Amino acid sequence: MKIIMLGAPGAGKGTQAKMLADKYMIPHISTGDIFRANIKNGTELGQKAKTYMDQGLLVPDELVCDLVVDRVQQEDCKDGYILDGFPRTIPQAEALDAALANIGSKIDYAVNVEVPDENIVNRMSGRRACVACGATYHIVHSPTKEEGICDRCGKELIVREDDKPETVTKRLNVYHEQTQPLIDYYTKQGALKEVDGTMSMDEVFNAIVNILG
Ligand code: AMP
């Protein structure tokens, strides 16, 4: 099963993608995580990506497409995968479709986790991330046992640069301009499935599982 998760930043698609990857036992491929790992490891890709990410802008298509196209052709992806945060532009979707068509494959479902902008801004202001291991939390929806300290590794939590309110507003604008057109794109392919992302995490998960079967 080849699934794309669509939705605004902060709609909860990353959380759902992880839960779905566990349930269906297929890899969870998050381009945001890949970039953050590259930043942490000080790679050239990471340095390039960071300048865009910190401003709430998209990393240029040419830095993303080959990376994902290579990744989905690896052995562990043969039974499917969940793409989280890719594609984010029409050219990225076209690059993915072209690469998949070459190997006689295609996307089965594009799941759009729909959340209004005002909910997103509220949610993102509560997000916290671990500086050391990258685990993410929410001060209301998934708090740590001890405030400000990572449950997993005990290190300090921060508000990620791209989760700061001014950056969130910028990211939402970028989302509406560049990513939302993908909803039409996958509707035309007959792959789009809509889910109400304002429900609880478990309700959203069950709704998606009902769709995927
Ligand atoms: P995410 O964790 O998916 O919200 O991604 C964090 C940031 O990484 C985004 O705001 C972008 O700057 C960058 N990014 C992640 N995926 C992509 C993509 N497919 N295309 C362009 N930029 C991306």
Coordinates of C-alpha atoms and ligand atoms in Angstrom, one line a residue:
M1 CA 0.0 0.0 0.0
K2 CA 1.5 3.3 -1.1
I3 CA 0.1 6.2 0.8
I4 CA 0.7 9.9 0.8
M5 CA -0.3 12.0 3.8
L6 CA -1.5 15.5 2.9
G7 CA -2.4 18.3 5.2
A8 CA -1.2 21.6 6.5
P9 CA 1.9 21.7 8.8
G10 CA 0.6 20.8 12.2
A11 CA -2.5 19.0 11.0
G12 CA -1.2 15.8 12.7
K13 CA -0.3 13.9 9.6
G14 CA 3.2 13.0 11.0
T15 CA 1.6 11.4 14.1
Q16 CA -0.9 9.5 12.0
A17 CA 1.8 8.5 9.5
K18 CA 3.9 6.9 12.3
M19 CA 0.8 5.0 13.7
L20 CA -0.2 3.8 10.2
A21 CA 3.4 2.7 9.4
D22 CA 3.3 0.6 12.6
K23 CA -0.1 -0.9 11.9
Y24 CA 0.6 -1.8 8.2
M25 CA 4.3 -2.6 8.9
I26 CA 5.6 -0.4 6.1
P27 CA 8.3 2.4 6.2
H28 CA 7.3 5.9 7.3
I29 CA 9.2 8.3 5.1
S30 CA 9.2 11.9 6.4
T31 CA 11.2 14.4 4.3
G32 CA 11.2 16.8 7.3
D33 CA 12.8 14.1 9.5
I34 CA 15.4 13.3 6.7
F35 CA 16.3 17.0 6.5
R36 CA 16.5 17.4 10.3
A37 CA 18.8 14.3 10.5
N38 CA 21.0 15.8 7.9
I39 CA 21.1 19.1 9.8
K40 CA 22.0 17.3 13.0
N41 CA 24.8 15.4 11.2
G42 CA 26.1 18.6 9.6
T43 CA 25.8 17.3 6.0
E44 CA 25.9 19.6 3.0
L45 CA 22.2 18.8 2.3
G46 CA 21.4 19.7 5.9
Q47 CA 23.1 23.0 5.6
K48 CA 21.3 23.9 2.4
A49 CA 17.9 22.8 3.7
K50 CA 18.2 24.6 7.0
T51 CA 18.3 28.1 5.5
Y52 CA 14.9 27.4 3.9
M53 CA 13.4 25.6 6.8
D54 CA 14.2 28.2 9.4
Q55 CA 12.4 30.8 7.3
G56 CA 9.3 28.6 6.9
L57 CA 10.0 28.2 3.2
L58 CA 10.0 25.0 1.2
V59 CA 13.4 23.4 0.3
P60 CA 13.8 23.6 -3.5
D61 CA 12.3 20.7 -5.5
E62 CA 15.7 19.6 -6.8
L63 CA 17.0 18.9 -3.3
V64 CA 14.0 16.8 -2.4
C65 CA 12.8 14.8 -5.4
D66 CA 15.8 12.5 -6.1
L67 CA 16.1 11.8 -2.4
V68 CA 12.5 10.5 -2.2
V69 CA 12.6 8.8 -5.6
D70 CA 15.7 6.8 -4.5
R71 CA 14.2 6.1 -1.1
V72 CA 10.9 4.6 -2.4
Q73 CA 12.9 2.2 -4.6
Q74 CA 14.7 0.6 -1.7
E75 CA 14.0 -3.0 -0.8
D76 CA 12.1 -2.2 2.4
C77 CA 9.5 -0.2 0.3
K78 CA 8.5 -3.1 -1.9
D79 CA 5.3 -3.8 0.0
G80 CA 4.4 -0.1 0.3
Y81 CA 5.3 3.0 2.3
I82 CA 3.8 6.2 3.8
L83 CA 5.1 9.5 2.5
D84 CA 4.8 12.2 5.1
G85 CA 5.6 15.8 3.9
F86 CA 6.2 14.8 0.3
P87 CA 5.1 15.8 -2.2
R88 CA 4.6 19.4 -1.3
T89 CA 4.4 20.9 -4.8
I90 CA 2.9 19.9 -8.1
P91 CA 6.4 19.4 -9.7
Q92 CA 7.3 17.0 -6.8
A93 CA 4.1 15.0 -7.3
E94 CA 4.8 14.8 -11.0
A95 CA 8.4 13.7 -10.4
L96 CA 7.1 11.0 -8.1
D97 CA 4.4 9.8 -10.5
A98 CA 6.9 9.7 -13.3
A99 CA 9.4 7.7 -11.3
L100 CA 6.7 5.3 -10.1
A101 CA 5.3 4.9 -13.6
N102 CA 8.8 3.8 -14.8
I103 CA 8.7 0.9 -12.4
G104 CA 5.0 0.1 -13.2
S105 CA 3.8 1.4 -9.8
K106 CA 1.5 4.2 -8.5
I107 CA 0.2 5.9 -5.4
D108 CA -2.9 4.1 -3.9
Y109 CA -4.2 6.7 -1.6
A110 CA -3.5 10.4 -0.8
V111 CA -5.1 11.0 2.6
N112 CA -5.8 14.6 3.4
V113 CA -6.0 15.4 7.1
E114 CA -8.1 18.5 7.1
V115 CA -7.7 21.1 9.9
P116 CA -8.7 24.8 9.7
D117 CA -5.9 27.4 9.9
E118 CA -6.9 28.8 13.3
N119 CA -6.7 25.4 14.9
I120 CA -3.2 24.9 13.4
V121 CA -1.8 28.1 14.9
N122 CA -3.1 27.0 18.4
R123 CA -1.7 23.5 18.0
M124 CA 1.8 24.5 16.8
S125 CA 2.4 27.0 19.6
G126 CA 2.2 24.0 22.0
R127 CA 4.7 21.8 20.1
R128 CA 8.0 21.0 21.8
A129 CA 10.9 19.0 20.4
C130 CA 13.9 17.4 22.0
V131 CA 17.2 19.0 21.0
A132 CA 19.0 15.6 21.3
C133 CA 16.8 12.8 20.0
G134 CA 14.2 14.7 17.9
A135 CA 11.2 13.3 19.8
T136 CA 8.2 15.6 19.6
Y137 CA 5.5 16.4 22.2
H138 CA 2.6 18.8 22.8
I139 CA 2.1 20.6 26.1
V140 CA -1.6 19.8 26.0
H141 CA -2.1 16.8 23.7
S142 CA 1.0 14.7 24.5
P143 CA 2.8 16.2 27.4
T144 CA 6.1 14.9 28.9
K145 CA 6.1 13.5 32.4
E146 CA 8.4 16.3 33.6
E147 CA 7.8 19.7 32.0
G148 CA 10.4 20.7 29.5
I149 CA 12.3 17.4 29.7
C150 CA 12.3 14.6 27.1
D151 CA 10.7 11.4 28.3
R152 CA 12.8 9.3 25.9
C153 CA 16.3 10.7 26.6
G154 CA 16.1 13.2 29.5
K155 CA 17.4 16.2 27.5
E156 CA 15.9 19.6 27.2
L157 CA 12.9 20.4 25.0
I158 CA 12.7 23.5 22.7
V159 CA 10.2 25.2 20.4
R160 CA 11.6 24.4 16.9
E161 CA 12.5 27.5 14.9
D162 CA 9.9 26.5 12.3
D163 CA 7.2 26.1 15.0
K164 CA 7.5 29.7 16.2
P165 CA 4.2 31.7 15.5
E166 CA 5.6 34.0 12.8
T167 CA 7.1 31.0 11.0
V168 CA 3.9 29.0 11.3
T169 CA 1.9 31.8 9.6
K170 CA 4.5 31.8 6.8
R171 CA 4.3 28.0 6.5
L172 CA 0.5 28.1 6.3
N173 CA 0.7 30.7 3.5
V174 CA 3.3 28.5 1.7
Y175 CA 1.0 25.5 2.2
H176 CA -2.0 27.2 0.7
E177 CA -0.1 28.5 -2.3
Q178 CA 2.1 25.5 -3.1
T179 CA 0.8 22.3 -1.4
Q180 CA -3.0 22.7 -1.4
P181 CA -3.1 22.3 -5.3
L182 CA -2.2 18.7 -4.7
I183 CA -5.7 18.1 -3.4
D184 CA -7.0 18.7 -6.9
Y185 CA -4.2 16.8 -8.4
Y186 CA -4.9 13.6 -6.4
T187 CA -8.7 14.1 -6.7
K188 CA -8.3 13.9 -10.5
Q189 CA -6.3 10.7 -10.1
G190 CA -9.1 9.2 -8.0
A191 CA -6.7 8.7 -5.1
L192 CA -7.8 11.4 -2.7
K193 CA -9.4 10.5 0.7
E194 CA -10.5 13.2 3.1
V195 CA -10.4 12.9 6.9
D196 CA -11.5 15.5 9.5
G197 CA -8.3 16.2 11.4
T198 CA -10.0 18.1 14.2
M199 CA -11.1 14.9 15.9
S200 CA -9.0 13.2 18.6
M201 CA -5.8 11.4 17.5
D202 CA -7.4 8.0 17.9
E203 CA -10.6 9.0 16.0
V204 CA -8.5 10.3 13.1
F205 CA -6.5 7.1 13.1
N206 CA -9.7 4.9 13.0
A207 CA -11.2 7.0 10.2
I208 CA -8.0 6.5 8.1
V209 CA -7.9 2.8 8.8
N210 CA -11.5 2.5 7.8
I211 CA -10.7 4.1 4.5
L212 CA -7.5 2.0 3.9
G213 CA -9.2 -1.2 4.9
Ligands
AMP1 P1 7.9 18.9 8.1 O1 8.5 18.3 9.3 O2 7.3 17.9 7.2 O3 6.8 19.9 8.5 O4 9.0 19.7 7.3 C1 9.8 20.7 7.9 C2 10.4 21.6 6.8 O5 11.2 20.8 6.0 C3 9.4 22.3 5.9 O6 8.8 23.5 6.4 C4 10.2 22.5 4.7 O7 11.1 23.6 4.8 C5 11.1 21.3 4.6 N1 10.5 20.2 3.8 C6 10.0 19.0 4.2 N2 9.6 18.3 3.2 C7 9.7 19.1 2.1 C8 9.3 18.9 0.8 N3 8.7 17.8 0.3 N4 9.6 19.9 -0.1 C9 10.2 21.1 0.3 N5 10.5 21.3 1.6 C10 10.3 20.3 2.5

